Amino acid sequence: MPFWELQRQLGIDVDKWLLRQSMPQPHGKAGACHAFEREWVECGHGLGQTRARRECQPEYEDFMECMHRTKLAVRLKTILEQRDKLLKEGKYTPPDYHKGKEEPRP
């Protein structure tokens, strides 16, 4: 089957992102999001695609958040905007080590 070998010949793996956590990991440790992936797979096992999408939505969202960190990025952006706003108003001054001024080292 030449079509299936195309990914290997080109050196790409289209579905690697989904299976990344289940692959064998270095030093025999589980992947960072393996627990979330396992919960999602266990929830949807034997339900069928339509029912699994409806009933396993929280597990899927947790797994995707662990993989992509989108909610974390939005939260961090909000925190930085609030810090910049406080700096502009003069209500906050960052510590010296945040300004790049470190204490002299011996």
PDB file of N, CA and C in Angstrom:
ATOM      1  N   MET A   1       0.828  -1.176   0.000  1.00  0.00           N
ATOM      2  CA  MET A   1       0.000   0.000   0.000  1.00  0.00           C
ATOM      3  C   MET A   1       0.877   1.246   0.000  1.00  0.00           C
ATOM      4  N   PRO A   2       1.110   1.826  -1.129  1.00  0.00           N
ATOM      5  CA  PRO A   2       2.008   2.974  -1.197  1.00  0.00           C
ATOM      6  C   PRO A   2       1.468   4.211  -0.482  1.00  0.00           C
ATOM      7  N   PHE A   3       0.140   4.382  -0.409  1.00  0.00           N
ATOM      8  CA  PHE A   3      -0.417   5.574   0.233  1.00  0.00           C
ATOM      9  C   PHE A   3      -0.077   5.608   1.713  1.00  0.00           C
ATOM     10  N   TRP A   4      -0.167   4.464   2.384  1.00  0.00           N
ATOM     11  CA  TRP A   4       0.094   4.429   3.822  1.00  0.00           C
ATOM     12  C   TRP A   4       1.562   4.660   4.135  1.00  0.00           C
ATOM     13  N   GLU A   5       2.441   4.338   3.209  1.00  0.00           N
ATOM     14  CA  GLU A   5       3.864   4.535   3.424  1.00  0.00           C
ATOM     15  C   GLU A   5       4.288   5.978   3.149  1.00  0.00           C
ATOM     16  N   LEU A   6       3.400   6.793   2.598  1.00  0.00           N
ATOM     17  CA  LEU A   6       3.733   8.157   2.241  1.00  0.00           C
ATOM     18  C   LEU A   6       4.158   8.973   3.465  1.00  0.00           C
ATOM     19  N   GLN A   7       3.446   8.808   4.575  1.00  0.00           N
ATOM     20  CA  GLN A   7       3.809   9.542   5.784  1.00  0.00           C
ATOM     21  C   GLN A   7       5.225   9.176   6.230  1.00  0.00           C
ATOM     22  N   ARG A   8       5.541   7.898   6.208  1.00  0.00           N
ATOM     23  CA  ARG A   8       6.868   7.453   6.631  1.00  0.00           C
ATOM     24  C   ARG A   8       7.944   7.957   5.683  1.00  0.00           C
ATOM     25  N   GLN A   9       7.674   7.927   4.385  1.00  0.00           N
ATOM     26  CA  GLN A   9       8.653   8.373   3.401  1.00  0.00           C
ATOM     27  C   GLN A   9       8.918   9.871   3.501  1.00  0.00           C
ATOM     28  N   LEU A  10       7.885  10.648   3.811  1.00  0.00           N
ATOM     29  CA  LEU A  10       8.052  12.085   3.944  1.00  0.00           C
ATOM     30  C   LEU A  10       8.563  12.497   5.318  1.00  0.00           C
ATOM     31  N   GLY A  11       8.547  11.565   6.254  1.00  0.00           N
ATOM     32  CA  GLY A  11       9.021  11.863   7.593  1.00  0.00           C
ATOM     33  C   GLY A  11       8.041  12.643   8.435  1.00  0.00           C
ATOM     34  N   ILE A  12       6.736  12.510   8.143  1.00  0.00           N
ATOM     35  CA  ILE A  12       5.716  13.190   8.936  1.00  0.00           C
ATOM     36  C   ILE A  12       4.808  12.159   9.589  1.00  0.00           C
ATOM     37  N   ASP A  13       4.155  12.581  10.632  1.00  0.00           N
ATOM     38  CA  ASP A  13       3.204  11.708  11.305  1.00  0.00           C
ATOM     39  C   ASP A  13       1.995  12.552  11.666  1.00  0.00           C
ATOM     40  N   VAL A  14       0.919  12.407  10.916  1.00  0.00           N
ATOM     41  CA  VAL A  14      -0.246  13.264  11.055  1.00  0.00           C
ATOM     42  C   VAL A  14      -0.944  13.076  12.399  1.00  0.00           C
ATOM     43  N   ASP A  15      -1.064  11.852  12.856  1.00  0.00           N
ATOM     44  CA  ASP A  15      -1.824  11.610  14.088  1.00  0.00           C
ATOM     45  C   ASP A  15      -0.927  11.460  15.308  1.00  0.00           C
ATOM     46  N   LYS A  16       0.310  11.902  15.250  1.00  0.00           N
ATOM     47  CA  LYS A  16       1.221  11.778  16.378  1.00  0.00           C
ATOM     48  C   LYS A  16       0.761  12.605  17.570  1.00  0.00           C
ATOM     49  N   TRP A  17       0.169  13.784  17.324  1.00  0.00           N
ATOM     50  CA  TRP A  17      -0.244  14.658  18.421  1.00  0.00           C
ATOM     51  C   TRP A  17      -1.254  13.995  19.336  1.00  0.00           C
ATOM     52  N   LEU A  18      -2.119  13.137  18.782  1.00  0.00           N
ATOM     53  CA  LEU A  18      -3.142  12.497  19.593  1.00  0.00           C
ATOM     54  C   LEU A  18      -2.575  11.324  20.381  1.00  0.00           C
ATOM     55  N   LEU A  19      -1.626  10.646  19.814  1.00  0.00           N
ATOM     56  CA  LEU A  19      -1.088   9.450  20.446  1.00  0.00           C
ATOM     57  C   LEU A  19       0.182   9.716  21.240  1.00  0.00           C
ATOM     58  N   ARG A  20       0.597  10.950  21.331  1.00  0.00           N
ATOM     59  CA  ARG A  20       1.870  11.292  21.953  1.00  0.00           C
ATOM     60  C   ARG A  20       1.982  10.792  23.389  1.00  0.00           C
ATOM     61  N   GLN A  21       0.915  10.892  24.152  1.00  0.00           N
ATOM     62  CA  GLN A  21       0.991  10.534  25.561  1.00  0.00           C
ATOM     63  C   GLN A  21       1.017   9.027  25.793  1.00  0.00           C
ATOM     64  N   SER A  22       0.478   8.250  24.858  1.00  0.00           N
ATOM     65  CA  SER A  22       0.425   6.804  25.049  1.00  0.00           C
ATOM     66  C   SER A  22       1.672   6.092  24.538  1.00  0.00           C
ATOM     67  N   MET A  23       2.504   6.806  23.819  1.00  0.00           N
ATOM     68  CA  MET A  23       3.705   6.201  23.272  1.00  0.00           C
ATOM     69  C   MET A  23       4.670   5.866  24.398  1.00  0.00           C
ATOM     70  N   PRO A  24       5.584   4.927  24.171  1.00  0.00           N
ATOM     71  CA  PRO A  24       6.600   4.653  25.192  1.00  0.00           C
ATOM     72  C   PRO A  24       7.423   5.909  25.474  1.00  0.00           C
ATOM     73  N   GLN A  25       7.571   6.243  26.737  1.00  0.00           N
ATOM     74  CA  GLN A  25       8.275   7.458  27.141  1.00  0.00           C
ATOM     75  C   GLN A  25       9.680   7.104  27.631  1.00  0.00           C
ATOM     76  N   PRO A  26      10.598   8.076  27.616  1.00  0.00           N
ATOM     77  CA  PRO A  26      11.946   7.814  28.117  1.00  0.00           C
ATOM     78  C   PRO A  26      11.931   7.437  29.588  1.00  0.00           C
ATOM     79  N   HIS A  27      12.797   6.578  29.970  1.00  0.00           N
ATOM     80  CA  HIS A  27      12.971   6.117  31.351  1.00  0.00           C
ATOM     81  C   HIS A  27      11.724   5.441  31.910  1.00  0.00           C
ATOM     82  N   GLY A  28      10.802   5.017  31.062  1.00  0.00           N
ATOM     83  CA  GLY A  28       9.627   4.268  31.491  1.00  0.00           C
ATOM     84  C   GLY A  28       8.601   5.077  32.261  1.00  0.00           C
ATOM     85  N   LYS A  29       8.706   6.415  32.254  1.00  0.00           N
ATOM     86  CA  LYS A  29       7.739   7.244  32.971  1.00  0.00           C
ATOM     87  C   LYS A  29       6.576   7.575  32.051  1.00  0.00           C
ATOM     88  N   ALA A  30       5.396   7.775  32.631  1.00  0.00           N
ATOM     89  CA  ALA A  30       4.212   8.124  31.849  1.00  0.00           C
ATOM     90  C   ALA A  30       4.309   9.563  31.383  1.00  0.00           C
ATOM     91  N   GLY A  31       3.660   9.867  30.265  1.00  0.00           N
ATOM     92  CA  GLY A  31       3.638  11.217  29.734  1.00  0.00           C
ATOM     93  C   GLY A  31       2.899  12.162  30.665  1.00  0.00           C
ATOM     94  N   ALA A  32       3.124  13.455  30.475  1.00  0.00           N
ATOM     95  CA  ALA A  32       2.543  14.460  31.363  1.00  0.00           C
ATOM     96  C   ALA A  32       1.017  14.413  31.369  1.00  0.00           C
ATOM     97  N   CYS A  33       0.406  14.179  30.232  1.00  0.00           N
ATOM     98  CA  CYS A  33      -1.054  14.204  30.133  1.00  0.00           C
ATOM     99  C   CYS A  33      -1.645  12.794  30.005  1.00  0.00           C
ATOM    100  N   HIS A  34      -0.862  11.799  30.329  1.00  0.00           N
ATOM    101  CA  HIS A  34      -1.313  10.426  30.155  1.00  0.00           C
ATOM    102  C   HIS A  34      -2.565  10.129  30.974  1.00  0.00           C
ATOM    103  N   ALA A  35      -2.632  10.648  32.192  1.00  0.00           N
ATOM    104  CA  ALA A  35      -3.790  10.383  33.053  1.00  0.00           C
ATOM    105  C   ALA A  35      -5.066  10.973  32.446  1.00  0.00           C
ATOM    106  N   PHE A  36      -4.980  12.180  31.888  1.00  0.00           N
ATOM    107  CA  PHE A  36      -6.148  12.798  31.267  1.00  0.00           C
ATOM    108  C   PHE A  36      -6.565  12.051  30.007  1.00  0.00           C
ATOM    109  N   GLU A  37      -5.575  11.614  29.222  1.00  0.00           N
ATOM    110  CA  GLU A  37      -5.882  10.856  28.020  1.00  0.00           C
ATOM    111  C   GLU A  37      -6.553   9.530  28.381  1.00  0.00           C
ATOM    112  N   ARG A  38      -6.049   8.903  29.425  1.00  0.00           N
ATOM    113  CA  ARG A  38      -6.609   7.611  29.852  1.00  0.00           C
ATOM    114  C   ARG A  38      -8.058   7.766  30.322  1.00  0.00           C
ATOM    115  N   GLU A  39      -8.330   8.817  31.094  1.00  0.00           N
ATOM    116  CA  GLU A  39      -9.708   9.066  31.546  1.00  0.00           C
ATOM    117  C   GLU A  39     -10.638   9.271  30.360  1.00  0.00           C
ATOM    118  N   TRP A  40     -10.178  10.021  29.374  1.00  0.00           N
ATOM    119  CA  TRP A  40     -10.992  10.285  28.189  1.00  0.00           C
ATOM    120  C   TRP A  40     -11.262   9.007  27.422  1.00  0.00           C
ATOM    121  N   VAL A  41     -10.251   8.195  27.229  1.00  0.00           N
ATOM    122  CA  VAL A  41     -10.423   6.944  26.484  1.00  0.00           C
ATOM    123  C   VAL A  41     -11.319   5.979  27.257  1.00  0.00           C
ATOM    124  N   GLU A  42     -11.117   5.880  28.567  1.00  0.00           N
ATOM    125  CA  GLU A  42     -11.950   4.978  29.373  1.00  0.00           C
ATOM    126  C   GLU A  42     -13.403   5.427  29.380  1.00  0.00           C
ATOM    127  N   CYS A  43     -13.644   6.726  29.412  1.00  0.00           N
ATOM    128  CA  CYS A  43     -15.010   7.241  29.418  1.00  0.00           C
ATOM    129  C   CYS A  43     -15.716   6.897  28.113  1.00  0.00           C
ATOM    130  N   GLY A  44     -15.031   7.070  27.000  1.00  0.00           N
ATOM    131  CA  GLY A  44     -15.668   6.873  25.700  1.00  0.00           C
ATOM    132  C   GLY A  44     -15.662   5.445  25.200  1.00  0.00           C
ATOM    133  N   HIS A  45     -14.969   4.553  25.899  1.00  0.00           N
ATOM    134  CA  HIS A  45     -14.866   3.178  25.435  1.00  0.00           C
ATOM    135  C   HIS A  45     -16.233   2.493  25.429  1.00  0.00           C
ATOM    136  N   GLY A  46     -16.634   2.022  24.292  1.00  0.00           N
ATOM    137  CA  GLY A  46     -17.863   1.254  24.168  1.00  0.00           C
ATOM    138  C   GLY A  46     -19.137   2.083  24.095  1.00  0.00           C
ATOM    139  N   LEU A  47     -19.041   3.411  24.075  1.00  0.00           N
ATOM    140  CA  LEU A  47     -20.241   4.244  24.040  1.00  0.00           C
ATOM    141  C   LEU A  47     -20.702   4.564  22.622  1.00  0.00           C
ATOM    142  N   GLY A  48     -19.783   4.603  21.702  1.00  0.00           N
ATOM    143  CA  GLY A  48     -20.115   5.076  20.368  1.00  0.00           C
ATOM    144  C   GLY A  48     -19.732   6.533  20.246  1.00  0.00           C
ATOM    145  N   GLN A  49     -19.428   6.969  19.044  1.00  0.00           N
ATOM    146  CA  GLN A  49     -18.872   8.304  18.836  1.00  0.00           C
ATOM    147  C   GLN A  49     -19.825   9.422  19.255  1.00  0.00           C
ATOM    148  N   THR A  50     -21.078   9.353  18.862  1.00  0.00           N
ATOM    149  CA  THR A  50     -22.024  10.429  19.157  1.00  0.00           C
ATOM    150  C   THR A  50     -22.274  10.553  20.654  1.00  0.00           C
ATOM    151  N   ARG A  51     -22.521   9.447  21.304  1.00  0.00           N
ATOM    152  CA  ARG A  51     -22.795   9.470  22.748  1.00  0.00           C
ATOM    153  C   ARG A  51     -21.539   9.850  23.537  1.00  0.00           C
ATOM    154  N   ALA A  52     -20.381   9.382  23.086  1.00  0.00           N
ATOM    155  CA  ALA A  52     -19.134   9.698  23.788  1.00  0.00           C
ATOM    156  C   ALA A  52     -18.822  11.187  23.718  1.00  0.00           C
ATOM    157  N   ARG A  53     -19.102  11.819  22.592  1.00  0.00           N
ATOM    158  CA  ARG A  53     -18.860  13.262  22.478  1.00  0.00           C
ATOM    159  C   ARG A  53     -19.701  14.035  23.479  1.00  0.00           C
ATOM    160  N   ARG A  54     -20.914  13.582  23.699  1.00  0.00           N
ATOM    161  CA  ARG A  54     -21.826  14.269  24.603  1.00  0.00           C
ATOM    162  C   ARG A  54     -21.469  13.979  26.065  1.00  0.00           C
ATOM    163  N   GLU A  55     -21.214  12.728  26.382  1.00  0.00           N
ATOM    164  CA  GLU A  55     -21.034  12.332  27.778  1.00  0.00           C
ATOM    165  C   GLU A  55     -19.604  12.515  28.290  1.00  0.00           C
ATOM    166  N   CYS A  56     -18.629  12.539  27.408  1.00  0.00           N
ATOM    167  CA  CYS A  56     -17.229  12.620  27.827  1.00  0.00           C
ATOM    168  C   CYS A  56     -16.604  13.972  27.527  1.00  0.00           C
ATOM    169  N   GLN A  57     -17.415  14.992  27.350  1.00  0.00           N
ATOM    170  CA  GLN A  57     -16.906  16.318  27.026  1.00  0.00           C
ATOM    171  C   GLN A  57     -15.971  16.865  28.100  1.00  0.00           C
ATOM    172  N   PRO A  58     -16.283  16.746  29.403  1.00  0.00           N
ATOM    173  CA  PRO A  58     -15.352  17.274  30.416  1.00  0.00           C
ATOM    174  C   PRO A  58     -13.980  16.592  30.374  1.00  0.00           C
ATOM    175  N   GLU A  59     -13.961  15.275  30.173  1.00  0.00           N
ATOM    176  CA  GLU A  59     -12.689  14.557  30.100  1.00  0.00           C
ATOM    177  C   GLU A  59     -11.882  14.998  28.889  1.00  0.00           C
ATOM    178  N   TYR A  60     -12.575  15.189  27.762  1.00  0.00           N
ATOM    179  CA  TYR A  60     -11.892  15.623  26.549  1.00  0.00           C
ATOM    180  C   TYR A  60     -11.329  17.035  26.710  1.00  0.00           C
ATOM    181  N   GLU A  61     -12.091  17.930  27.330  1.00  0.00           N
ATOM    182  CA  GLU A  61     -11.620  19.296  27.549  1.00  0.00           C
ATOM    183  C   GLU A  61     -10.414  19.319  28.477  1.00  0.00           C
ATOM    184  N   ASP A  62     -10.423  18.490  29.521  1.00  0.00           N
ATOM    185  CA  ASP A  62      -9.270  18.405  30.421  1.00  0.00           C
ATOM    186  C   ASP A  62      -8.034  17.918  29.672  1.00  0.00           C
ATOM    187  N   PHE A  63      -8.213  16.906  28.824  1.00  0.00           N
ATOM    188  CA  PHE A  63      -7.098  16.365  28.054  1.00  0.00           C
ATOM    189  C   PHE A  63      -6.540  17.410  27.099  1.00  0.00           C
ATOM    190  N   MET A  64      -7.407  18.139  26.402  1.00  0.00           N
ATOM    191  CA  MET A  64      -6.948  19.152  25.457  1.00  0.00           C
ATOM    192  C   MET A  64      -6.275  20.321  26.179  1.00  0.00           C
ATOM    193  N   GLU A  65      -6.764  20.687  27.365  1.00  0.00           N
ATOM    194  CA  GLU A  65      -6.125  21.741  28.143  1.00  0.00           C
ATOM    195  C   GLU A  65      -4.728  21.311  28.579  1.00  0.00           C
ATOM    196  N   CYS A  66      -4.584  20.072  28.975  1.00  0.00           N
ATOM    197  CA  CYS A  66      -3.278  19.571  29.373  1.00  0.00           C
ATOM    198  C   CYS A  66      -2.314  19.567  28.193  1.00  0.00           C
ATOM    199  N   MET A  67      -2.805  19.235  27.020  1.00  0.00           N
ATOM    200  CA  MET A  67      -1.946  19.170  25.839  1.00  0.00           C
ATOM    201  C   MET A  67      -1.565  20.561  25.321  1.00  0.00           C
ATOM    202  N   HIS A  68      -2.516  21.483  25.256  1.00  0.00           N
ATOM    203  CA  HIS A  68      -2.298  22.754  24.575  1.00  0.00           C
ATOM    204  C   HIS A  68      -2.179  23.963  25.494  1.00  0.00           C
ATOM    205  N   ARG A  69      -2.644  23.862  26.731  1.00  0.00           N
ATOM    206  CA  ARG A  69      -2.554  24.932  27.727  1.00  0.00           C
ATOM    207  C   ARG A  69      -3.202  26.242  27.280  1.00  0.00           C
ATOM    208  N   THR A  70      -4.342  26.161  26.601  1.00  0.00           N
ATOM    209  CA  THR A  70      -4.995  27.374  26.107  1.00  0.00           C
ATOM    210  C   THR A  70      -5.600  28.205  27.241  1.00  0.00           C
ATOM    211  N   LYS A  71      -6.245  27.578  28.202  1.00  0.00           N
ATOM    212  CA  LYS A  71      -6.826  28.321  29.324  1.00  0.00           C
ATOM    213  C   LYS A  71      -5.718  28.964  30.163  1.00  0.00           C
ATOM    214  N   LEU A  72      -4.610  28.264  30.307  1.00  0.00           N
ATOM    215  CA  LEU A  72      -3.479  28.803  31.057  1.00  0.00           C
ATOM    216  C   LEU A  72      -2.912  30.040  30.364  1.00  0.00           C
ATOM    217  N   ALA A  73      -2.817  30.009  29.042  1.00  0.00           N
ATOM    218  CA  ALA A  73      -2.301  31.154  28.287  1.00  0.00           C
ATOM    219  C   ALA A  73      -3.224  32.358  28.429  1.00  0.00           C
ATOM    220  N   VAL A  74      -4.529  32.134  28.374  1.00  0.00           N
ATOM    221  CA  VAL A  74      -5.491  33.233  28.536  1.00  0.00           C
ATOM    222  C   VAL A  74      -5.374  33.825  29.939  1.00  0.00           C
ATOM    223  N   ARG A  75      -5.236  32.966  30.942  1.00  0.00           N
ATOM    224  CA  ARG A  75      -5.110  33.437  32.323  1.00  0.00           C
ATOM    225  C   ARG A  75      -3.835  34.250  32.504  1.00  0.00           C
ATOM    226  N   LEU A  76      -2.734  33.773  31.946  1.00  0.00           N
ATOM    227  CA  LEU A  76      -1.470  34.488  32.057  1.00  0.00           C
ATOM    228  C   LEU A  76      -1.535  35.845  31.358  1.00  0.00           C
ATOM    229  N   LYS A  77      -2.194  35.891  30.206  1.00  0.00           N
ATOM    230  CA  LYS A  77      -2.344  37.154  29.483  1.00  0.00           C
ATOM    231  C   LYS A  77      -3.142  38.153  30.323  1.00  0.00           C
ATOM    232  N   THR A  78      -4.205  37.697  30.979  1.00  0.00           N
ATOM    233  CA  THR A  78      -5.019  38.555  31.837  1.00  0.00           C
ATOM    234  C   THR A  78      -4.194  39.088  33.007  1.00  0.00           C
ATOM    235  N   ILE A  79      -3.384  38.230  33.616  1.00  0.00           N
ATOM    236  CA  ILE A  79      -2.541  38.650  34.745  1.00  0.00           C
ATOM    237  C   ILE A  79      -1.536  39.703  34.300  1.00  0.00           C
ATOM    238  N   LEU A  80      -0.905  39.507  33.149  1.00  0.00           N
ATOM    239  CA  LEU A  80       0.079  40.471  32.655  1.00  0.00           C
ATOM    240  C   LEU A  80      -0.572  41.804  32.286  1.00  0.00           C
ATOM    241  N   GLU A  81      -1.771  41.758  31.723  1.00  0.00           N
ATOM    242  CA  GLU A  81      -2.487  43.000  31.417  1.00  0.00           C
ATOM    243  C   GLU A  81      -2.822  43.756  32.691  1.00  0.00           C
ATOM    244  N   GLN A  82      -3.231  43.048  33.729  1.00  0.00           N
ATOM    245  CA  GLN A  82      -3.537  43.685  35.013  1.00  0.00           C
ATOM    246  C   GLN A  82      -2.278  44.300  35.620  1.00  0.00           C
ATOM    247  N   ARG A  83      -1.151  43.586  35.523  1.00  0.00           N
ATOM    248  CA  ARG A  83       0.106  44.124  36.038  1.00  0.00           C
ATOM    249  C   ARG A  83       0.500  45.399  35.293  1.00  0.00           C
ATOM    250  N   ASP A  84       0.384  45.368  33.960  1.00  0.00           N
ATOM    251  CA  ASP A  84       0.727  46.554  33.168  1.00  0.00           C
ATOM    252  C   ASP A  84      -0.182  47.732  33.514  1.00  0.00           C
ATOM    253  N   LYS A  85      -1.453  47.458  33.751  1.00  0.00           N
ATOM    254  CA  LYS A  85      -2.400  48.507  34.127  1.00  0.00           C
ATOM    255  C   LYS A  85      -2.007  49.127  35.467  1.00  0.00           C
ATOM    256  N   LEU A  86      -1.645  48.297  36.442  1.00  0.00           N
ATOM    257  CA  LEU A  86      -1.234  48.795  37.750  1.00  0.00           C
ATOM    258  C   LEU A  86       0.071  49.575  37.663  1.00  0.00           C
ATOM    259  N   LEU A  87       0.990  49.118  36.804  1.00  0.00           N
ATOM    260  CA  LEU A  87       2.240  49.854  36.606  1.00  0.00           C
ATOM    261  C   LEU A  87       1.971  51.239  36.038  1.00  0.00           C
ATOM    262  N   LYS A  88       1.082  51.314  35.061  1.00  0.00           N
ATOM    263  CA  LYS A  88       0.730  52.587  34.432  1.00  0.00           C
ATOM    264  C   LYS A  88       0.107  53.546  35.438  1.00  0.00           C
ATOM    265  N   GLU A  89      -0.737  53.027  36.326  1.00  0.00           N
ATOM    266  CA  GLU A  89      -1.404  53.852  37.332  1.00  0.00           C
ATOM    267  C   GLU A  89      -0.478  54.205  38.500  1.00  0.00           C
ATOM    268  N   GLY A  90       0.665  53.540  38.597  1.00  0.00           N
ATOM    269  CA  GLY A  90       1.603  53.806  39.679  1.00  0.00           C
ATOM    270  C   GLY A  90       1.260  53.104  40.977  1.00  0.00           C
ATOM    271  N   LYS A  91       0.407  52.122  40.933  1.00  0.00           N
ATOM    272  CA  LYS A  91      -0.010  51.411  42.139  1.00  0.00           C
ATOM    273  C   LYS A  91       0.855  50.180  42.423  1.00  0.00           C
ATOM    274  N   TYR A  92       1.771  49.873  41.514  1.00  0.00           N
ATOM    275  CA  TYR A  92       2.605  48.682  41.695  1.00  0.00           C
ATOM    276  C   TYR A  92       3.997  48.978  41.168  1.00  0.00           C
ATOM    277  N   THR A  93       4.988  48.608  41.929  1.00  0.00           N
ATOM    278  CA  THR A  93       6.369  48.682  41.449  1.00  0.00           C
ATOM    279  C   THR A  93       6.973  47.291  41.583  1.00  0.00           C
ATOM    280  N   PRO A  94       7.491  46.763  40.491  1.00  0.00           N
ATOM    281  CA  PRO A  94       8.058  45.419  40.562  1.00  0.00           C
ATOM    282  C   PRO A  94       9.345  45.403  41.377  1.00  0.00           C
ATOM    283  N   PRO A  95       9.673  44.285  41.996  1.00  0.00           N
ATOM    284  CA  PRO A  95      10.916  44.188  42.761  1.00  0.00           C
ATOM    285  C   PRO A  95      12.136  44.302  41.825  1.00  0.00           C
ATOM    286  N   ASP A  96      13.291  44.591  42.423  1.00  0.00           N
ATOM    287  CA  ASP A  96      14.503  44.800  41.630  1.00  0.00           C
ATOM    288  C   ASP A  96      14.868  43.588  40.780  1.00  0.00           C
ATOM    289  N   TYR A  97      14.654  42.402  41.311  1.00  0.00           N
ATOM    290  CA  TYR A  97      15.049  41.215  40.549  1.00  0.00           C
ATOM    291  C   TYR A  97      14.139  40.977  39.346  1.00  0.00           C
ATOM    292  N   HIS A  98      12.998  41.651  39.281  1.00  0.00           N
ATOM    293  CA  HIS A  98      12.160  41.596  38.080  1.00  0.00           C
ATOM    294  C   HIS A  98      12.560  42.653  37.059  1.00  0.00           C
ATOM    295  N   LYS A  99      13.338  43.637  37.505  1.00  0.00           N
ATOM    296  CA  LYS A  99      13.800  44.694  36.606  1.00  0.00           C
ATOM    297  C   LYS A  99      15.146  44.357  35.978  1.00  0.00           C
ATOM    298  N   GLY A 100      15.724  43.243  36.368  1.00  0.00           N
ATOM    299  CA  GLY A 100      17.032  42.853  35.840  1.00  0.00           C
ATOM    300  C   GLY A 100      18.176  43.326  36.709  1.00  0.00           C
ATOM    301  N   LYS A 101      17.872  43.895  37.866  1.00  0.00           N
ATOM    302  CA  LYS A 101      18.912  44.343  38.806  1.00  0.00           C
ATOM    303  C   LYS A 101      19.069  43.288  39.879  1.00  0.00           C
ATOM    304  N   GLU A 102      20.105  42.532  39.763  1.00  0.00           N
ATOM    305  CA  GLU A 102      20.344  41.472  40.746  1.00  0.00           C
ATOM    306  C   GLU A 102      21.300  41.942  41.817  1.00  0.00           C
ATOM    307  N   GLU A 103      21.281  41.289  42.947  1.00  0.00           N
ATOM    308  CA  GLU A 103      22.223  41.574  44.002  1.00  0.00           C
ATOM    309  C   GLU A 103      23.601  41.073  43.568  1.00  0.00           C
ATOM    310  N   PRO A 104      24.654  41.777  43.947  1.00  0.00           N
ATOM    311  CA  PRO A 104      25.991  41.294  43.574  1.00  0.00           C
ATOM    312  C   PRO A 104      26.280  39.960  44.215  1.00  0.00           C
ATOM    313  N   ARG A 105      26.884  39.098  43.438  1.00  0.00           N
ATOM    314  CA  ARG A 105      27.212  37.761  43.943  1.00  0.00           C
ATOM    315  C   ARG A 105      28.663  37.708  44.384  1.00  0.00           C
ATOM    316  N   PRO A 106      28.940  36.948  45.417  1.00  0.00           N
ATOM    317  CA  PRO A 106      30.349  36.866  45.884  1.00  0.00           C
ATOM    318  C   PRO A 106      31.225  36.098  44.927  1.00  0.00           C
TER     319      PRO A 106
END
